[in-house]
PDB file of C-alpha atoms in Angstrom:
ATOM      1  CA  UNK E 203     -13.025   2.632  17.152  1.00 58.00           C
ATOM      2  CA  UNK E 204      -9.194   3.055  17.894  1.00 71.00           C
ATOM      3  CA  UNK E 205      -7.691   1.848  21.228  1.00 68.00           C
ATOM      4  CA  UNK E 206      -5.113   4.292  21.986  1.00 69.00           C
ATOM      5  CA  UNK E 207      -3.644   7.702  20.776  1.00 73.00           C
ATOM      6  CA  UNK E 208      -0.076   6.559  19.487  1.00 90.00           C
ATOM      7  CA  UNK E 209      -0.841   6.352  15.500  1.00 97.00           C
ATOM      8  CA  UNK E 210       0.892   8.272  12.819  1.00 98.00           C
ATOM      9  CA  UNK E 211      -1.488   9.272   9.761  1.00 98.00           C
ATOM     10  CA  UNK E 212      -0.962   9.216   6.783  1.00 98.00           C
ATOM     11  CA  UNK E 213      -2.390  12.299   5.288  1.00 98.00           C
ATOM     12  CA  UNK E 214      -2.554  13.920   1.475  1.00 96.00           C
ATOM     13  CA  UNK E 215      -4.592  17.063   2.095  1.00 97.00           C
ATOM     14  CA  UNK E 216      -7.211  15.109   0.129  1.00 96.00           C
ATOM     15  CA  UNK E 217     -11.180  14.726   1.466  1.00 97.00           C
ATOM     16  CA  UNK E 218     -10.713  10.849   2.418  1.00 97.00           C
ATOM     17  CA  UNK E 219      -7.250  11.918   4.683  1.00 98.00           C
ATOM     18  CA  UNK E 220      -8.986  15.241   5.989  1.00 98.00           C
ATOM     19  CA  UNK E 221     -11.563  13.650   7.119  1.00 98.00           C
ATOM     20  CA  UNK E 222      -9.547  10.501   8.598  1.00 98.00           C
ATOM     21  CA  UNK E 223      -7.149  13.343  10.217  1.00 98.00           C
ATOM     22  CA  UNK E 224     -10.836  14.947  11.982  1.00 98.00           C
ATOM     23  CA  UNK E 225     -12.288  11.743  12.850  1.00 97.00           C
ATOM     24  CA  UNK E 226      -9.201  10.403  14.476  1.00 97.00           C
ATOM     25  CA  UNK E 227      -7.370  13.406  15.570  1.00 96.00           C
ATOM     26  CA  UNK E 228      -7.292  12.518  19.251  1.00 94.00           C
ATOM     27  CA  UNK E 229      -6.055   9.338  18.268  1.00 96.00           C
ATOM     28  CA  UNK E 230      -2.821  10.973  16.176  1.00 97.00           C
ATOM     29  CA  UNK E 231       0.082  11.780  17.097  1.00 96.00           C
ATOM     30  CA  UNK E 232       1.686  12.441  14.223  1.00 98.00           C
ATOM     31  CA  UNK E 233       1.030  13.172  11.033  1.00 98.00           C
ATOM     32  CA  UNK E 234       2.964  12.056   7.803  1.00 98.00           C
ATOM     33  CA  UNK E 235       2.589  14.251   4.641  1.00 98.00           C
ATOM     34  CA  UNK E 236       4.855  13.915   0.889  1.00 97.00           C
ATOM     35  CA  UNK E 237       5.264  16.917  -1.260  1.00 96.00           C
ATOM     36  CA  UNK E 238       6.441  15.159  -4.555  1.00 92.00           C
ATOM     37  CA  UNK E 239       6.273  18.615  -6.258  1.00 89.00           C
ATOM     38  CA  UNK E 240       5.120  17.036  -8.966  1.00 83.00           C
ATOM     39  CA  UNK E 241       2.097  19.141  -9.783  1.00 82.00           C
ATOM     40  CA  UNK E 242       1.995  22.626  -9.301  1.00 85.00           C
ATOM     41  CA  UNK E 243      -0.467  23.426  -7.120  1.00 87.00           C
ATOM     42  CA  UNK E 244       1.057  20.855  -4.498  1.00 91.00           C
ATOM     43  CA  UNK E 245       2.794  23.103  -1.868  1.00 94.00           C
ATOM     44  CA  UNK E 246      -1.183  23.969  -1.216  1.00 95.00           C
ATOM     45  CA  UNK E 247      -1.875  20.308  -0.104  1.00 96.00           C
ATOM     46  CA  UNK E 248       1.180  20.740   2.088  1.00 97.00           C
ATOM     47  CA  UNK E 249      -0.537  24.220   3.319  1.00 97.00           C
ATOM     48  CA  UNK E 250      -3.816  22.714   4.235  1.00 98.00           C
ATOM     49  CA  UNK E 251      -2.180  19.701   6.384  1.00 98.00           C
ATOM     50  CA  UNK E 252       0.240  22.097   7.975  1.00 98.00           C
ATOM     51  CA  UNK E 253      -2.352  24.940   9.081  1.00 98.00           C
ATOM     52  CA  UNK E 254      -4.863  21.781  10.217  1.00 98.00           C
ATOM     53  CA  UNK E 255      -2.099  20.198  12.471  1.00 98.00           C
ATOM     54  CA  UNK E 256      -0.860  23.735  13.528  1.00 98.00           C
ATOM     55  CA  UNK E 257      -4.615  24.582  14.743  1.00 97.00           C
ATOM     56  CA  UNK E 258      -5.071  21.228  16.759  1.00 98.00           C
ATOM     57  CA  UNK E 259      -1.623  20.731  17.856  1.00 97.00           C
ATOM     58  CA  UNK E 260      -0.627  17.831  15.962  1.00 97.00           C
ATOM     59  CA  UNK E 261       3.289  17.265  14.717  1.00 98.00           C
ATOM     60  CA  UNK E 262       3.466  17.485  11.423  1.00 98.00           C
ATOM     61  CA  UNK E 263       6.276  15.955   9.958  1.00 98.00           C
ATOM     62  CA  UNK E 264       6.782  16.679   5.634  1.00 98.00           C
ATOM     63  CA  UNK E 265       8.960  14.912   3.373  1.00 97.00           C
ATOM     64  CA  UNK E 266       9.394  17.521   0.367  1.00 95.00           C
ATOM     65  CA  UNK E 267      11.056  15.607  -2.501  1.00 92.00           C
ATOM     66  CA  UNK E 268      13.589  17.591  -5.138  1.00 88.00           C
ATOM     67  CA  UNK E 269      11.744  17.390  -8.616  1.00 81.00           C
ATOM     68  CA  UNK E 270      15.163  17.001 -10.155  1.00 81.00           C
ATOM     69  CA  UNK E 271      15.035  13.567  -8.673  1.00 77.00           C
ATOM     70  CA  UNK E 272      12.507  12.532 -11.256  1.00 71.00           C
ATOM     71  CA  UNK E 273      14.986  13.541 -14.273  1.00 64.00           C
ATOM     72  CA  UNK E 274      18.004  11.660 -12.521  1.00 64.00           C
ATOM     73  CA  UNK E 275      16.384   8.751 -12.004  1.00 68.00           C
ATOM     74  CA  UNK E 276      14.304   8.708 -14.989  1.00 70.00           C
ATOM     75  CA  UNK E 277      11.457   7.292 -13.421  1.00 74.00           C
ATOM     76  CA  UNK E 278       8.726   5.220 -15.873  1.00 74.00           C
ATOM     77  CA  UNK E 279       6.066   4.582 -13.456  1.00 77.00           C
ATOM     78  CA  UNK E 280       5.729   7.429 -11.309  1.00 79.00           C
ATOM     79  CA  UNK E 281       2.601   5.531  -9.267  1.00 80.00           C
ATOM     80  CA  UNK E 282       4.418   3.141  -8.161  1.00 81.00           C
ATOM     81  CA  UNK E 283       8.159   5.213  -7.583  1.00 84.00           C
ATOM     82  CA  UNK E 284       5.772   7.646  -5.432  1.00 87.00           C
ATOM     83  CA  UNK E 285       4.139   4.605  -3.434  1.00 89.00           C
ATOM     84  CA  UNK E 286       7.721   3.104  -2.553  1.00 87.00           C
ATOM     85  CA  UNK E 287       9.145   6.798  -1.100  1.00 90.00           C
ATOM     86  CA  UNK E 288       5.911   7.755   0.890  1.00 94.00           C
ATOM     87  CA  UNK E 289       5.772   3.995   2.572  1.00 94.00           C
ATOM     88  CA  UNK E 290       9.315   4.031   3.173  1.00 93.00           C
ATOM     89  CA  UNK E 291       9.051   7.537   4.385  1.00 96.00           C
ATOM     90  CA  UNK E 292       6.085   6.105   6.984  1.00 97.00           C
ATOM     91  CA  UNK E 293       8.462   3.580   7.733  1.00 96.00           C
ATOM     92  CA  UNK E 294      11.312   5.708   8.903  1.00 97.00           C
ATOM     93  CA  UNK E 295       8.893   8.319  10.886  1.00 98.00           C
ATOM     94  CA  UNK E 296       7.747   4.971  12.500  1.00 97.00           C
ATOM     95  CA  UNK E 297      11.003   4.039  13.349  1.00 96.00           C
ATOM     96  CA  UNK E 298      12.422   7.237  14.460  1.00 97.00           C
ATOM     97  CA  UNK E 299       9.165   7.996  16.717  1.00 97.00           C
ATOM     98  CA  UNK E 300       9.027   4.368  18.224  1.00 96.00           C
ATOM     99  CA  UNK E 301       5.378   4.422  16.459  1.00 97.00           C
ATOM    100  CA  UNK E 302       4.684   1.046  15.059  1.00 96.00           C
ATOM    101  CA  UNK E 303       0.946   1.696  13.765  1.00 97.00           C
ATOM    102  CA  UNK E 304      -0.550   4.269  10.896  1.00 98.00           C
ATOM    103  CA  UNK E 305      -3.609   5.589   9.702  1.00 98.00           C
ATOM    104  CA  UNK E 306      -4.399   5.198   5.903  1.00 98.00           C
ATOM    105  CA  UNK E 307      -7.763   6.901   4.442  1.00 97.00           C
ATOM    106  CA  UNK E 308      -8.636   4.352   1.484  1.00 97.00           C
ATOM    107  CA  UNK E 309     -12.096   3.973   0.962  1.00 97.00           C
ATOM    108  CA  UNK E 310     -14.283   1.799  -0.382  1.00 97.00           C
ATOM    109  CA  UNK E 311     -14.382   3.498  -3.944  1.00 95.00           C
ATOM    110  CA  UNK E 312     -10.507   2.973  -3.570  1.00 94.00           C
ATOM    111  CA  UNK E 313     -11.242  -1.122  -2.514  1.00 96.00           C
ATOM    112  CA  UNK E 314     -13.504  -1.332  -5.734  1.00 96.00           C
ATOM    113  CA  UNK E 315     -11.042  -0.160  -7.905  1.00 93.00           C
ATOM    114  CA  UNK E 316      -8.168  -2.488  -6.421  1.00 92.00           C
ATOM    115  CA  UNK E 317     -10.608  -5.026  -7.549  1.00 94.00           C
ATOM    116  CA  UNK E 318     -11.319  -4.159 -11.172  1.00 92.00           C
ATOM    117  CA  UNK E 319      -7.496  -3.706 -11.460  1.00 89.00           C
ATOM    118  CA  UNK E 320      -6.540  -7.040 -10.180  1.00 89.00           C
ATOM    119  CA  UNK E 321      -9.279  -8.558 -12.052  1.00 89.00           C
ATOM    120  CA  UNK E 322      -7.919  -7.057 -14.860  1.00 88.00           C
ATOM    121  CA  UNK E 323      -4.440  -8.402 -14.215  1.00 81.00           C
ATOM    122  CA  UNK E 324      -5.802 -11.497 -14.691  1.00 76.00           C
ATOM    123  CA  UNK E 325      -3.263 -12.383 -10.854  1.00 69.00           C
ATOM    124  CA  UNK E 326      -4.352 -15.176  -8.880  1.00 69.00           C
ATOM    125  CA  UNK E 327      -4.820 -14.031  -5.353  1.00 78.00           C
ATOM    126  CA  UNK E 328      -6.634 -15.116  -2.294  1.00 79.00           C
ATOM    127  CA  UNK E 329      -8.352 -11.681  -1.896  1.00 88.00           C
ATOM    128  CA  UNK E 330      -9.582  -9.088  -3.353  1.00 94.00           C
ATOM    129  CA  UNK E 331      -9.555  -5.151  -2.883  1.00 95.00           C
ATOM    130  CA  UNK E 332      -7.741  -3.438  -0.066  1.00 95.00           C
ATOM    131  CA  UNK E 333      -7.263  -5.207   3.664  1.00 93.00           C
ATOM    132  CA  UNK E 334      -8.898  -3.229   6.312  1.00 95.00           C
ATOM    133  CA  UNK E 335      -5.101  -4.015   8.176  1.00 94.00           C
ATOM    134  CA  UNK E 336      -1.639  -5.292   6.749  1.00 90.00           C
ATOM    135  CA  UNK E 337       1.964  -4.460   7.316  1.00 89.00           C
ATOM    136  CA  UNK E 338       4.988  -2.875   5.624  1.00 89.00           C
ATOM    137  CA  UNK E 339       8.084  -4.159   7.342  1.00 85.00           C
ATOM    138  CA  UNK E 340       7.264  -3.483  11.218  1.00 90.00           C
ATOM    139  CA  UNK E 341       4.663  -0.717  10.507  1.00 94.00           C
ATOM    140  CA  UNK E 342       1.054  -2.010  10.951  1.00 95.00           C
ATOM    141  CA  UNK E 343      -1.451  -0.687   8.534  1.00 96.00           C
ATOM    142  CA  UNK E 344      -5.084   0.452   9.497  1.00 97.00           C
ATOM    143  CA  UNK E 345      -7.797   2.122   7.440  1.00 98.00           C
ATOM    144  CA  UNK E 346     -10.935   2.360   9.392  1.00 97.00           C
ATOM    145  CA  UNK E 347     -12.645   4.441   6.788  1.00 98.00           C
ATOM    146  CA  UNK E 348     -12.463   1.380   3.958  1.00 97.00           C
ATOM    147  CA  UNK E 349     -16.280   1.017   3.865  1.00 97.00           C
ATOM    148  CA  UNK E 350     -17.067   4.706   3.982  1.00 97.00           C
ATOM    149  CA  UNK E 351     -17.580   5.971   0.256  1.00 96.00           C
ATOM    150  CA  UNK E 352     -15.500   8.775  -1.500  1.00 95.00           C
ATOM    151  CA  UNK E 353     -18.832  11.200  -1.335  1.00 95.00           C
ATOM    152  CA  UNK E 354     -19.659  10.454   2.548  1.00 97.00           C
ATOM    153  CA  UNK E 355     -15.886  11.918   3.349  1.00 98.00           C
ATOM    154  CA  UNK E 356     -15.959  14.924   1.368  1.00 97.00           C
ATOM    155  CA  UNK E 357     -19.770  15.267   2.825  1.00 98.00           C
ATOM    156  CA  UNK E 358     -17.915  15.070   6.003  1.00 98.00           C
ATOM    157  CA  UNK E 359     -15.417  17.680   5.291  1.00 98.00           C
ATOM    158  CA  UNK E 360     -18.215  20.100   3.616  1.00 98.00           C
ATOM    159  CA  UNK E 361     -19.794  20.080   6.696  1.00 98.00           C
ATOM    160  CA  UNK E 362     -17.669  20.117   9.346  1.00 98.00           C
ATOM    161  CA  UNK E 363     -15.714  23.482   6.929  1.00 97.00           C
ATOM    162  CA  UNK E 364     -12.780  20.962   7.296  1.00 98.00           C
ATOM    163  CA  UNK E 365     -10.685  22.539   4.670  1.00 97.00           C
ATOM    164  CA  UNK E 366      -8.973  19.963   1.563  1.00 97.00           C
ATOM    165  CA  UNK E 367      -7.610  20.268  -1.923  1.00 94.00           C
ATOM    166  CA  UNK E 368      -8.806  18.450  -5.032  1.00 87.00           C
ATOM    167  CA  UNK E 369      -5.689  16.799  -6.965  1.00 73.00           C
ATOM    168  CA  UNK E 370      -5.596  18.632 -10.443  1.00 60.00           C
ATOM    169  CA  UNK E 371      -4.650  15.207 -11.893  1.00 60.00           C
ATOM    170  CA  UNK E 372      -7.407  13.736 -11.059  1.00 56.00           C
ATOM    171  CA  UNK E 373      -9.223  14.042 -14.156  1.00 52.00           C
ATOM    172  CA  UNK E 374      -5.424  12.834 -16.093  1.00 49.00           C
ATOM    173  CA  UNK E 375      -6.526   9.111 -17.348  1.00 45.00           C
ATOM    174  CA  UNK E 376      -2.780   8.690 -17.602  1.00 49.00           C
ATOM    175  CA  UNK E 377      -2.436   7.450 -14.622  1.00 58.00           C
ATOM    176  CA  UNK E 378      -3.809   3.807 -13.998  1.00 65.00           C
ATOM    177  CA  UNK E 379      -5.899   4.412 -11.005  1.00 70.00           C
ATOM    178  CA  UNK E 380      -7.612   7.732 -12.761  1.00 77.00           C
ATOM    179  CA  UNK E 381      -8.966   5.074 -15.673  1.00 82.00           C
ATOM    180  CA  UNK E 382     -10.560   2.891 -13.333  1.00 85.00           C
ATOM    181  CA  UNK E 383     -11.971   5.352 -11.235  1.00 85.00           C
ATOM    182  CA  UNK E 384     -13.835   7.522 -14.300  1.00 86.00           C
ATOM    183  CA  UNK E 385     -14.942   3.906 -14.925  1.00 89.00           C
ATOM    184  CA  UNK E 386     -16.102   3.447 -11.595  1.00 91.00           C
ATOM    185  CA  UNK E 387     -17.993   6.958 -11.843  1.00 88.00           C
ATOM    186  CA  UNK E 388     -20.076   5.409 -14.400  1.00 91.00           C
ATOM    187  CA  UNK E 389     -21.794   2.678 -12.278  1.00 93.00           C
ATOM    188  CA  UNK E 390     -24.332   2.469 -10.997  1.00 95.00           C
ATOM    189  CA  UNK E 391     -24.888   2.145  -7.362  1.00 94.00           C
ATOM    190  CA  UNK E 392     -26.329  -1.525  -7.464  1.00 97.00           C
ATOM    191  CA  UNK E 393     -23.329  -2.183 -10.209  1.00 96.00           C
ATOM    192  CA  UNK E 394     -20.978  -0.732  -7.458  1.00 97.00           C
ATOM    193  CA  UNK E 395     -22.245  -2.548  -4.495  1.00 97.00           C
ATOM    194  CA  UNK E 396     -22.766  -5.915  -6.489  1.00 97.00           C
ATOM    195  CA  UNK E 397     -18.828  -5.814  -7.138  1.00 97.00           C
ATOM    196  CA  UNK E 398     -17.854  -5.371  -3.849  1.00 97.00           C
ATOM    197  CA  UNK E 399     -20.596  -7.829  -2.646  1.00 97.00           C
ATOM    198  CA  UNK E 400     -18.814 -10.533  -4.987  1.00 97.00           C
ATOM    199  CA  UNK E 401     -15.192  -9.390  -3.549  1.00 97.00           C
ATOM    200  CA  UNK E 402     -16.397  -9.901   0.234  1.00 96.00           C
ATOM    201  CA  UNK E 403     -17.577 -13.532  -0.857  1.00 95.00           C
ATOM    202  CA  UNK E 404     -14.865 -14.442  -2.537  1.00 94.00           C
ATOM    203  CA  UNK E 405     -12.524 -13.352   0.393  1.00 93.00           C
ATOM    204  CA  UNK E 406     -14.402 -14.920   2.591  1.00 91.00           C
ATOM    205  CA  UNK E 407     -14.634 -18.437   0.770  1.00 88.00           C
ATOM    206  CA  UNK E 408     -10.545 -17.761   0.485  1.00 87.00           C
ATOM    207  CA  UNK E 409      -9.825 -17.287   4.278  1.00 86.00           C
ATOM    208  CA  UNK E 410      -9.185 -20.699   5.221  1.00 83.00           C
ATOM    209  CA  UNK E 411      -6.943 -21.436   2.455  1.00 84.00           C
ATOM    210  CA  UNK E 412      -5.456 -18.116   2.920  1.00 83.00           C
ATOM    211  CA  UNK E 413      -4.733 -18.638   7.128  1.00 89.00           C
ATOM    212  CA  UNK E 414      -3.026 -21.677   5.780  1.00 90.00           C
ATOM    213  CA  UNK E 415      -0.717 -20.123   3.591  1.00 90.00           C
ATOM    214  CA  UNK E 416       0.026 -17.398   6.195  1.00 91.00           C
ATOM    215  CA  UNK E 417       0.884 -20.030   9.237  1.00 94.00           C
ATOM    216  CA  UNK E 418       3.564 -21.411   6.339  1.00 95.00           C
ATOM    217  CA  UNK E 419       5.282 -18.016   5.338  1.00 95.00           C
ATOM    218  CA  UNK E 420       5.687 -17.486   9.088  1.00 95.00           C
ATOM    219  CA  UNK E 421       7.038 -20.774   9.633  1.00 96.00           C
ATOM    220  CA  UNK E 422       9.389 -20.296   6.495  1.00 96.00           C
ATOM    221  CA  UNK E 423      10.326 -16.503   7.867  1.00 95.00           C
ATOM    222  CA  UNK E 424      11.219 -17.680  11.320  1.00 95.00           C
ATOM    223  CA  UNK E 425      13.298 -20.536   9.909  1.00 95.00           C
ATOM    224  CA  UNK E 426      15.200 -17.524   8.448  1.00 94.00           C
ATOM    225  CA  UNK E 427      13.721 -17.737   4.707  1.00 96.00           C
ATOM    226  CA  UNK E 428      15.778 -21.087   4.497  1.00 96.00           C
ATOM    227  CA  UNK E 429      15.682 -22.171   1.026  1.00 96.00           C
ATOM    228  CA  UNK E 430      15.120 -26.258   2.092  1.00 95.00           C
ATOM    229  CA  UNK E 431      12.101 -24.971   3.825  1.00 96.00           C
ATOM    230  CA  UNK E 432      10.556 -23.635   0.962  1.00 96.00           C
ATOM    231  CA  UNK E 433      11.935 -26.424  -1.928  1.00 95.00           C
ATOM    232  CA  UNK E 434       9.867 -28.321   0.659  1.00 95.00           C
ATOM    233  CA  UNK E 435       6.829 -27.061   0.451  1.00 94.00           C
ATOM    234  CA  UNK E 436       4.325 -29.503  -2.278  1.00 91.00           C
ATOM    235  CA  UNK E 437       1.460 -27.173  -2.681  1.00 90.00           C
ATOM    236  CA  UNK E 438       1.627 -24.487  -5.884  1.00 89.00           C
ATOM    237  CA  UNK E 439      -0.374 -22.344  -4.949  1.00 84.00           C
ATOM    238  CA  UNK E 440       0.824 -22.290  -1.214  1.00 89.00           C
ATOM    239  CA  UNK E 441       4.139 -21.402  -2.847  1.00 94.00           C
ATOM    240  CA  UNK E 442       2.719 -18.640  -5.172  1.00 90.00           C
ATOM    241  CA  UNK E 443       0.957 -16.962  -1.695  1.00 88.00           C
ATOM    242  CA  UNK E 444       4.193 -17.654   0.193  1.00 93.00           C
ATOM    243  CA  UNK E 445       5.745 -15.198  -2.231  1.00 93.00           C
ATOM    244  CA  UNK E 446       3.036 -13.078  -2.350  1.00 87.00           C
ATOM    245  CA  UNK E 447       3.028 -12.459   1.480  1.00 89.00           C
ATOM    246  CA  UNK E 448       7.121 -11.835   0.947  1.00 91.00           C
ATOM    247  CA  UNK E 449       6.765  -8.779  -1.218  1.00 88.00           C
ATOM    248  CA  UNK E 450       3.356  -7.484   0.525  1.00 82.00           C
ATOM    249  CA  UNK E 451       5.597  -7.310   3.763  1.00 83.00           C
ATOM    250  CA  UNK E 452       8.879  -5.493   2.209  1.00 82.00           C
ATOM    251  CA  UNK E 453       7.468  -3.598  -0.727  1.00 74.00           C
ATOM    252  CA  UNK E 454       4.215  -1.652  -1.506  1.00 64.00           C
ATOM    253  CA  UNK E 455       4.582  -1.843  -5.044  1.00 65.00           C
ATOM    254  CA  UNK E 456       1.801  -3.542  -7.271  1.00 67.00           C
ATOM    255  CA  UNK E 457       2.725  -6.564  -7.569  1.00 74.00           C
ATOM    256  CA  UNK E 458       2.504  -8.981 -10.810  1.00 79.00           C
ATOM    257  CA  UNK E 459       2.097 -12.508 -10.793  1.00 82.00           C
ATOM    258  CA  UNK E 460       5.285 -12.736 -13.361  1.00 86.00           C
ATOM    259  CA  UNK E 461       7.238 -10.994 -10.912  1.00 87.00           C
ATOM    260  CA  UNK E 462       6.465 -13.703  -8.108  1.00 90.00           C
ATOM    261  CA  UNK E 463       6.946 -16.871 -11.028  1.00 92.00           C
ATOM    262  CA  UNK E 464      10.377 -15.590 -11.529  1.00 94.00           C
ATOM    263  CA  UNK E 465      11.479 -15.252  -7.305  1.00 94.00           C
ATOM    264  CA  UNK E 466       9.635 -18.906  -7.250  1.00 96.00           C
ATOM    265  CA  UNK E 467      12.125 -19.821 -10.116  1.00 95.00           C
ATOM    266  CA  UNK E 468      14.883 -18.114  -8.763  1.00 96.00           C
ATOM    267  CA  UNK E 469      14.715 -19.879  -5.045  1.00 95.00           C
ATOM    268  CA  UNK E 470      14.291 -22.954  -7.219  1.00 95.00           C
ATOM    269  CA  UNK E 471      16.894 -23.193  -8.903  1.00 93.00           C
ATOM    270  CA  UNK E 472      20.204 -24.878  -8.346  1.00 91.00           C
ATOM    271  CA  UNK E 473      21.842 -21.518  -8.612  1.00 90.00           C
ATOM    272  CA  UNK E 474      23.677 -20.329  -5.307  1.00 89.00           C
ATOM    273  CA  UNK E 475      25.751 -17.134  -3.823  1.00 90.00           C
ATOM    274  CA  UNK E 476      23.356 -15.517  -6.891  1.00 92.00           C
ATOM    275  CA  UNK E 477      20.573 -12.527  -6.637  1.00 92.00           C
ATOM    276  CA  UNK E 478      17.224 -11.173  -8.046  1.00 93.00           C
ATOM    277  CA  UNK E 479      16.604  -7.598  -8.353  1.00 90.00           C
ATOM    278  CA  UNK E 480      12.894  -7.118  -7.139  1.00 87.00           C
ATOM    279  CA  UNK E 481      12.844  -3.662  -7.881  1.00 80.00           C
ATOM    280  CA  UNK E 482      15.357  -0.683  -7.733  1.00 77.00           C
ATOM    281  CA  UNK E 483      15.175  -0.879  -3.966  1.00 78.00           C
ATOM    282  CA  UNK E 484      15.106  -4.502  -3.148  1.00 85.00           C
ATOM    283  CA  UNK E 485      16.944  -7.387  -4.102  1.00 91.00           C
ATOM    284  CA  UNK E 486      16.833 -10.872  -2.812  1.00 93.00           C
ATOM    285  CA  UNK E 487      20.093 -13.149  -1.682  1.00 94.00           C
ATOM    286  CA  UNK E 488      20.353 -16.239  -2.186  1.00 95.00           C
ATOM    287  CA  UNK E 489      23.362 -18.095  -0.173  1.00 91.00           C
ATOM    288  CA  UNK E 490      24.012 -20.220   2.726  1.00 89.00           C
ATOM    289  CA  UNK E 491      20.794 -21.911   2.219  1.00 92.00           C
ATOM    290  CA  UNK E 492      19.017 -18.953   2.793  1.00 94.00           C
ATOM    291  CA  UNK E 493      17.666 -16.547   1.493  1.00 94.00           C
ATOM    292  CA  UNK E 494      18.740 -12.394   2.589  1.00 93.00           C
ATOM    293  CA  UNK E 495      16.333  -9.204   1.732  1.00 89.00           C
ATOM    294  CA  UNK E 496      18.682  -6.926   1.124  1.00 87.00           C
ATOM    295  CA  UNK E 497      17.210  -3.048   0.967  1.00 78.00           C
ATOM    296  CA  UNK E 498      19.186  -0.102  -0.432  1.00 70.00           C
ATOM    297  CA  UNK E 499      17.714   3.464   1.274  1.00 57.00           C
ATOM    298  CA  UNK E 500      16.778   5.950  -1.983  1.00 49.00           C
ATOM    299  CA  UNK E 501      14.606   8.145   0.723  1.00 45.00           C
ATOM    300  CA  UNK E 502      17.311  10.877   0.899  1.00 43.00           C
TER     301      UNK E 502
END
């Protein structure tokens, strides 16, 4: 159970964020909803949060995003543009509230399918699926429903007559996550439970290894991301997680291991008062023996 009553949440209209919002609603103080517009019947997700947090006076607080953004900035993955603005979003209700914690409704079906993707990435990482807690910048992550399954929350919403909508694109296997989870749909229970069964064990064999490699980052971060620090530091694949744990903290885009090779090369190199674009939003300084995160705001 929750402690206190001073989370945001993080809520879609969906089944899984409806019935986070009911569980937990004595626990919220505000709730944190995106209207991409990108599908038409959106501005009824919208509807559903609204009238929810209107009947059990919770603020609701909406960030409604012009579709004509999409053409000007001609965006190629729209998964991962639409996971930047909503996090960043979070990030600047947190800040603006003084509310350092938020409520996320992933489930396990959603932790399952984390791990068939990464598997198929073919990434190293010291864990797989979705952590129960993590951080984006100074916003602390929880999702307390991550070993409830899809069907026990919309069982939950069905009867409770806790009203949600059903994303029409759902069924699109354009988008990444819709493959994997028409894949998962096709498992068996046993298949399902053996997958997430070999996830736990794995993350559990990694913890010690993976405690290791999060006492360095936080060494290297207080010493101000000092580029002797991390030149330093003897162990591959502490310096592979060190960079992993970098862009976990500043960006919630999927991250590729290619990606953190190149920053690895980058802080390597002999190069200096130079710069590497991790995305359109964040790009990494390197001068002064240290190294400078340097974020540009797109959120208006």
């Amino acid at each position: 159970m929750l402690k206190n009553n001073t989370y945001l949440a993080a809520v879609s209209g969906g089944p899984d964020s409806m019935a986070l919002l009911d569980i937990y609603k004595k626990q919220i103080s505000i709730v944190c909803h995106v209207n991409y517009h990108w599908r038409i019947d959106s501005d009824n997700d919208e509807k559903i949060v609204r009238q929810y947090c209107k009947k059990n006076k919770i603020k609701c607080c909406v960030l409604n995003i012009n579709p004509n953004v999409y053409k000007l900035e001609k965006i190629k993955n729209f998964e991962n543009w639409a996971r930047q603005k909503r996090y960043d979003f979070f990030l600047d209700i947190s800040k603006k509230n003084k509310i350092n914690k938020i409520l996320i409704g992933h489930n396990l079906d959603d932790f399952v399918e984390s791990v068939l993707m990464q598997k198929n990435r073919k990434i190293f990482t010291y864990f797989y699926g979705i952590k129960k807690i993590n951080n984006y910048s100074s916003l602390k992550i929880y999702r307390p429903l991550i070993n409830k399954r899809k069907r026990e929350l919309e069982e939950y919403c069905n009867k409770n007559n806790i009203n949600y909508s059903i994303d029409s694109t759902n069924s699109d296997v354009l988008y990444l996550r819709n493959k994997w989870r028409k894949k998962i749909s096709l498992l068996t229970k046993k298949e399902f439970m053996q997958i997430y069964k070999n996830a736990i064990t794995y993350n559990k064999k990694s913890n010690r290894i993976y405690s290791i490699c999060v006492k360095k980052y936080n060494q290297w971060k207080n010493a101000g991301y000092n580029v002797k620090f991390f030149n330093n530091i003897n162990d591959k694949k502490i310096i592979f997680e060190i960079i992993y744990l970098l862009l976990i903290e500043i960006s919630p885009l999927r991250i590729s291991s290619n990606k953190i090779n190149g920053i690895i090369k980058f802080i390597q190199s002999n190069k200096w008062h130079c710069k590497y674009r991790i995305n359109r939003n964040l790009t990494l300084l390197k001068m002064d023996q240290k190294i400078t995160i340097n974020k540009i705001d797109h959120l208006k």
